[in-house]
Tab-separated table of C-alpha atoms in Angstrom:
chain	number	residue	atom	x	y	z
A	1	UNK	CA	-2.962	-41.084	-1.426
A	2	UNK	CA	-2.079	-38.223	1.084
A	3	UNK	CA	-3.966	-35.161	-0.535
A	4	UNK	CA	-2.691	-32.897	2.309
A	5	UNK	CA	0.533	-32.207	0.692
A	6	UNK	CA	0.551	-30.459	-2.729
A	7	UNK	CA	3.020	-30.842	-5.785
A	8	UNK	CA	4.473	-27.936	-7.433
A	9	UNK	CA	6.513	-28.826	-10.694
A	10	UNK	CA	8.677	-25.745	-11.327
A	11	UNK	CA	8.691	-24.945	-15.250
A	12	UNK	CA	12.383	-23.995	-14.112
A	13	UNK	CA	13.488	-27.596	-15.196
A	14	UNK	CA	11.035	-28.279	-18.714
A	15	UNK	CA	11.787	-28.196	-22.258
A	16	UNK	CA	11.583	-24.288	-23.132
A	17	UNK	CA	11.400	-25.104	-26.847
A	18	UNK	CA	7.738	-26.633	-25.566
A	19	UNK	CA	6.877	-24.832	-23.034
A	20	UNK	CA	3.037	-24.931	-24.432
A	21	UNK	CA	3.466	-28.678	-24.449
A	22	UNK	CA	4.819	-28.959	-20.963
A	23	UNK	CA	2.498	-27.118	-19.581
A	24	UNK	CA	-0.224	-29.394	-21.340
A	25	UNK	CA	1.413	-32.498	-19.594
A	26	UNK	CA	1.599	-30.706	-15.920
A	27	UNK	CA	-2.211	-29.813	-16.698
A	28	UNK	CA	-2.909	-33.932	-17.135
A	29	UNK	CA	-1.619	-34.600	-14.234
A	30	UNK	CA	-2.309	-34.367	-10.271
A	31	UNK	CA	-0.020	-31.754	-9.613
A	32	UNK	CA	-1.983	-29.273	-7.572
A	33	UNK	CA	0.265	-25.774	-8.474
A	34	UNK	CA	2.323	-25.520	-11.677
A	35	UNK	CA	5.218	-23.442	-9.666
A	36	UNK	CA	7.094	-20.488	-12.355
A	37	UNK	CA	10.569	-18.908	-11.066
A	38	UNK	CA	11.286	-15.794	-12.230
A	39	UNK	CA	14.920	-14.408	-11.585
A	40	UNK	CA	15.616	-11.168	-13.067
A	41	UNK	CA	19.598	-11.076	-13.382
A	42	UNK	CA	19.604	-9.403	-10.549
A	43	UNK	CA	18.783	-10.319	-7.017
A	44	UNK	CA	19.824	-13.512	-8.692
A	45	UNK	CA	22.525	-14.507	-11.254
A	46	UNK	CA	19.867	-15.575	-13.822
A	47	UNK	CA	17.734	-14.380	-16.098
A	48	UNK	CA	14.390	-16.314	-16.756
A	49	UNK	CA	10.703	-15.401	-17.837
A	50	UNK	CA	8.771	-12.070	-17.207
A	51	UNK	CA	4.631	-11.987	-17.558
A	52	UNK	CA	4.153	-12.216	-21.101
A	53	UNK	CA	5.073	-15.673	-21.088
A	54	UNK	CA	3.346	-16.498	-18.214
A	55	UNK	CA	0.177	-14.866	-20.451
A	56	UNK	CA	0.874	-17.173	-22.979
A	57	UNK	CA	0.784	-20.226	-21.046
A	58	UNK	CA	-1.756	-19.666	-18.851
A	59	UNK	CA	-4.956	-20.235	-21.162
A	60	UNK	CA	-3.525	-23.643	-21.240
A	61	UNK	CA	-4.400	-25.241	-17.617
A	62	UNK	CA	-6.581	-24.301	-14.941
A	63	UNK	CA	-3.897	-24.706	-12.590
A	64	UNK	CA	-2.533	-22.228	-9.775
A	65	UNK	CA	0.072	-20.785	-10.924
A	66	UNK	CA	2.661	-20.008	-7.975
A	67	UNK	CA	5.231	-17.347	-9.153
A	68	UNK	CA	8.003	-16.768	-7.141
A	69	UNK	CA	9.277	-13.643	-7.482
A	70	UNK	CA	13.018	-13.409	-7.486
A	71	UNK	CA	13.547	-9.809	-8.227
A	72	UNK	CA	14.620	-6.458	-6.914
A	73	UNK	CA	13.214	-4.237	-7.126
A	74	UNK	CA	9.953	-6.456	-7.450
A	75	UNK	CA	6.649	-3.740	-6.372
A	76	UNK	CA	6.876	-1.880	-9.515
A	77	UNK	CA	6.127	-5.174	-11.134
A	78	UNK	CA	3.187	-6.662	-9.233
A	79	UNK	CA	0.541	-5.969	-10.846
A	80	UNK	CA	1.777	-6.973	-14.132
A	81	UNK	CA	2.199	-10.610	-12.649
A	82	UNK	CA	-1.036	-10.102	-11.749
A	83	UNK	CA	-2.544	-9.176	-14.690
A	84	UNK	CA	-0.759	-12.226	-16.840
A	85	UNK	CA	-2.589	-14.767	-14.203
A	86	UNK	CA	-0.704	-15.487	-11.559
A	87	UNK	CA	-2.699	-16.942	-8.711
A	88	UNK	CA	0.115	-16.948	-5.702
A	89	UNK	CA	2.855	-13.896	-5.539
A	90	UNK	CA	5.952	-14.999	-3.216
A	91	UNK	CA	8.499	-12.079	-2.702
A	92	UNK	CA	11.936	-12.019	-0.922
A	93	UNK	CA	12.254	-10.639	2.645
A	94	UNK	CA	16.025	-10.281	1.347
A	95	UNK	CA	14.962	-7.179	-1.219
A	96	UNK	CA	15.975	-3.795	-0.838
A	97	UNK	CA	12.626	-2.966	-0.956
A	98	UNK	CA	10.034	-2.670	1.673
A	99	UNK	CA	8.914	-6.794	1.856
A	100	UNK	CA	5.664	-5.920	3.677
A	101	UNK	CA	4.257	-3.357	1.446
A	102	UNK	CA	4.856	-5.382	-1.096
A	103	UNK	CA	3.070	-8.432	0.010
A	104	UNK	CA	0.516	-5.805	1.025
A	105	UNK	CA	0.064	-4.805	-2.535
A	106	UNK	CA	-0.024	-8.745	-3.932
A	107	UNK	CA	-3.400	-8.675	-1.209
A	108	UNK	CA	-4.930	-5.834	-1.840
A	109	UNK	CA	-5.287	-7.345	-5.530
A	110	UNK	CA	-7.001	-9.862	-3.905
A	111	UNK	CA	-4.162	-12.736	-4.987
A	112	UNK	CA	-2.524	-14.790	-2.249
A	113	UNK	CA	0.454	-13.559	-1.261
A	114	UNK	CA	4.141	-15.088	-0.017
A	115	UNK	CA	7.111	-14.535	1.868
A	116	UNK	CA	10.621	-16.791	0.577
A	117	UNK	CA	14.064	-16.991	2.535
A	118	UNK	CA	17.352	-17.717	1.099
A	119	UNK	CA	19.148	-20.586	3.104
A	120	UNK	CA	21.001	-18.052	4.785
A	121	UNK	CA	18.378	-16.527	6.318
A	122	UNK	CA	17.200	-16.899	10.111
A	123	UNK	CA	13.110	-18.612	10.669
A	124	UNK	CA	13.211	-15.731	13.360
A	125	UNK	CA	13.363	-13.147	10.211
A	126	UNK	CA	9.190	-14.787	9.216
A	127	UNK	CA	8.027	-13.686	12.052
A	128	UNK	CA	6.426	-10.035	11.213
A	129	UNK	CA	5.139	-11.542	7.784
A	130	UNK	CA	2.854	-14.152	9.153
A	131	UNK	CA	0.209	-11.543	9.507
A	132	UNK	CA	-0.245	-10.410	5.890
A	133	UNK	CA	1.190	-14.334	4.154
A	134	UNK	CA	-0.877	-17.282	2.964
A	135	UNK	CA	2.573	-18.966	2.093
A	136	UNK	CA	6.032	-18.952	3.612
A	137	UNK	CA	8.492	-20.441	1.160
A	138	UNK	CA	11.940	-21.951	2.658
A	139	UNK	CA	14.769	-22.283	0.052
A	140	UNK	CA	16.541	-25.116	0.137
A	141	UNK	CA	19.640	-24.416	-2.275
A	142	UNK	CA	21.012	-20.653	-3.141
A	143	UNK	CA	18.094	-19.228	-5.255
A	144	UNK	CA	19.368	-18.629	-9.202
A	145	UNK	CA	19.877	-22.127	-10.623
A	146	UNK	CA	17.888	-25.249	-10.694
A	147	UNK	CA	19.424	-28.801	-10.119
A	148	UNK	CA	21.339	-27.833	-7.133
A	149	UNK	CA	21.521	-30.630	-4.348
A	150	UNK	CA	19.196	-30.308	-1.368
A	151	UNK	CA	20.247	-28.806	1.667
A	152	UNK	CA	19.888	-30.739	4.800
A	153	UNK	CA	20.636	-27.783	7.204
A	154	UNK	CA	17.469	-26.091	6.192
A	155	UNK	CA	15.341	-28.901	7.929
A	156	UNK	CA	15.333	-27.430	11.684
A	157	UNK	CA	14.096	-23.979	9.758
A	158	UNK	CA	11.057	-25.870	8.220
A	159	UNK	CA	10.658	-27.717	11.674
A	160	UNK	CA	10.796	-23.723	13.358
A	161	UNK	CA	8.670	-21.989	11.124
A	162	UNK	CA	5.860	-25.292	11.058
A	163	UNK	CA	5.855	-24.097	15.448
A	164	UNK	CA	5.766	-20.218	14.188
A	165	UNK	CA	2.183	-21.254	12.110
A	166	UNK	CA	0.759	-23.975	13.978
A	167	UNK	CA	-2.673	-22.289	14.982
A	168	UNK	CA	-2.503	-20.088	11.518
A	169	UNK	CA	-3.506	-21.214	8.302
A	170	UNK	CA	-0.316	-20.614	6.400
A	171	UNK	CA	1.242	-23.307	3.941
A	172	UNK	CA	4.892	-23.865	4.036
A	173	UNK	CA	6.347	-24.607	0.948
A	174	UNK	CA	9.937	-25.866	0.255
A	175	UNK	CA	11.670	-25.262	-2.957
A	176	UNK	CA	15.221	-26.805	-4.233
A	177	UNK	CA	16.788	-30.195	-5.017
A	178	UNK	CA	13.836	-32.100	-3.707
A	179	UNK	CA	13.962	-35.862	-4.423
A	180	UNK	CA	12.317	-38.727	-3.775
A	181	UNK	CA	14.742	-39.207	-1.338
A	182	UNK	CA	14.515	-36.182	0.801
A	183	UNK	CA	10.602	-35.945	-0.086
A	184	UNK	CA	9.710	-37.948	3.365
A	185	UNK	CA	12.014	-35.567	5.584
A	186	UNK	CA	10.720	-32.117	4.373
A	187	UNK	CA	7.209	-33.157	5.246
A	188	UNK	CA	8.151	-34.532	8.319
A	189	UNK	CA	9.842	-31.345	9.186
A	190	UNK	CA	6.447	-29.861	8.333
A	191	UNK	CA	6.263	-28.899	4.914
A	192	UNK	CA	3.191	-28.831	2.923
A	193	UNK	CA	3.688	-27.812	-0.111
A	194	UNK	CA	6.888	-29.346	-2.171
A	195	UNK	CA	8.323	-27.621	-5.546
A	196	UNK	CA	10.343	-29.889	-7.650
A	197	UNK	CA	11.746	-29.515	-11.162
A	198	UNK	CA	14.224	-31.431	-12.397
A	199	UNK	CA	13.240	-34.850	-10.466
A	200	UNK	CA	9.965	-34.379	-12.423
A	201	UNK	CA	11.280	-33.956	-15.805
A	202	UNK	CA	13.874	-35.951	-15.683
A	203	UNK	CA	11.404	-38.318	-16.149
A	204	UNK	CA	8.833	-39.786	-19.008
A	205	UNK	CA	5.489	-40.071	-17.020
A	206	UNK	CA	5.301	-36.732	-15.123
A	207	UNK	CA	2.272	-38.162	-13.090
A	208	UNK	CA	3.883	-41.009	-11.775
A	209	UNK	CA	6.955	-38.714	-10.449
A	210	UNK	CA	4.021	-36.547	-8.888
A	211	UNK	CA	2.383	-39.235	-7.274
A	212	UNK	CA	5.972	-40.736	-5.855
A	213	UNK	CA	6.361	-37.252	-4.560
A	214	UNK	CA	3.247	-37.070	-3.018
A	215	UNK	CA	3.012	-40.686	-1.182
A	216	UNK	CA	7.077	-40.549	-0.228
């Protein structure tokens, strides 16, 4: 098995009316990050889960918790993600809010901080992040809704920002409609790091999906 690349099952996609549960069966498994969206209404047109649920669930796995941060304004709200145990921050460089203080903040909290793009958005826009990011995550369907189809255009993005952090220690992670399928291409383009939710729990036996993901 390829440890290199990491599985992120985003909670987006489980049973809400278990979420304790769900989280139980992601903590059985090999999945290296448990990944939590949180859209505020806002910046996006949903509404999800704020940091007291992520405080409830997290004294139920030992797992990273990666919470991406789909909000705006987002600073006034850091530490509070912080505080309910998140382990990775990723903000939006599309905010109306300064992106780089933010992700300035997340560090100086000592938590490891990211930088997400809508499909929209240029690899040349990463650029003045790389300095102050452990992650750079590339969305791969409009950010708001889970079980949208993968985008193929956003492969030459992954490929451009994999040249952008060749000689830096910076994980790229890819996030939307990732499949079996597509699983092969996005590390090929040089992903790391792949977040998938309803292609996980879709299925029964949530470590054999992560597994599939992770050989592909």
């Amino acid at each position: 098995m390829d440890t290199s690349f990491k599985v992120a099952p985003s909670i987006l996609s489980a049973d809400f009316s278990n979420l304790g549960d769900e989280i139980k069966k992601l903590n059985e498994t090999d999945c290296d990050f448990i990944h939590i969206d949180v859209m505020d209404g806002h910046f996006v047109p949903n509404l999800t889960i704020g940091p007291d649920v992520i405080k409830s669930i997290r004294s139920l796995t030992n797992k990273v918790f990666d919470v991406h941060l789909m909000m705006d304004p987002v600073k006034k709200y850091l530490k509070d993600f912080i505080k309910a145990g998140a382990d990775i921050l990723t903000v939006h460089h599309e905010i109306s809010e300064d992106s780089l203080e933010c992700l300035k903040e997340i560090k100086r909290n000592n938590i490891l901080a990211g930088i997400s793009i809508k499909p929209s958005t240029p690899s040349s826009q990463v650029i003045k992040y790389l300095e102050y990011v452990d992650l750079v995550l590339v969305m791969t369907v409009e950010p708001g809704f889970g079980g949208q189809k993968f985008l193929n255009s956003q492969i030459p993005k992954i490929e451009e920002i994999k040249k952008m952090t060749e000689n830096k220690n910076i994980n790229i992670e890819v996030d939307g409609g990732i499949t079996i399928e597509n699983a092969r291409l996005v590390k090929d383009a040089g992903a790391n790091i792949l977040v998938s939710g309803s292609t996980i729990f879709s299925k029964k036996n949530y470590s054999q999906i992560i597994d599939n993901l992770r050989m592909a």
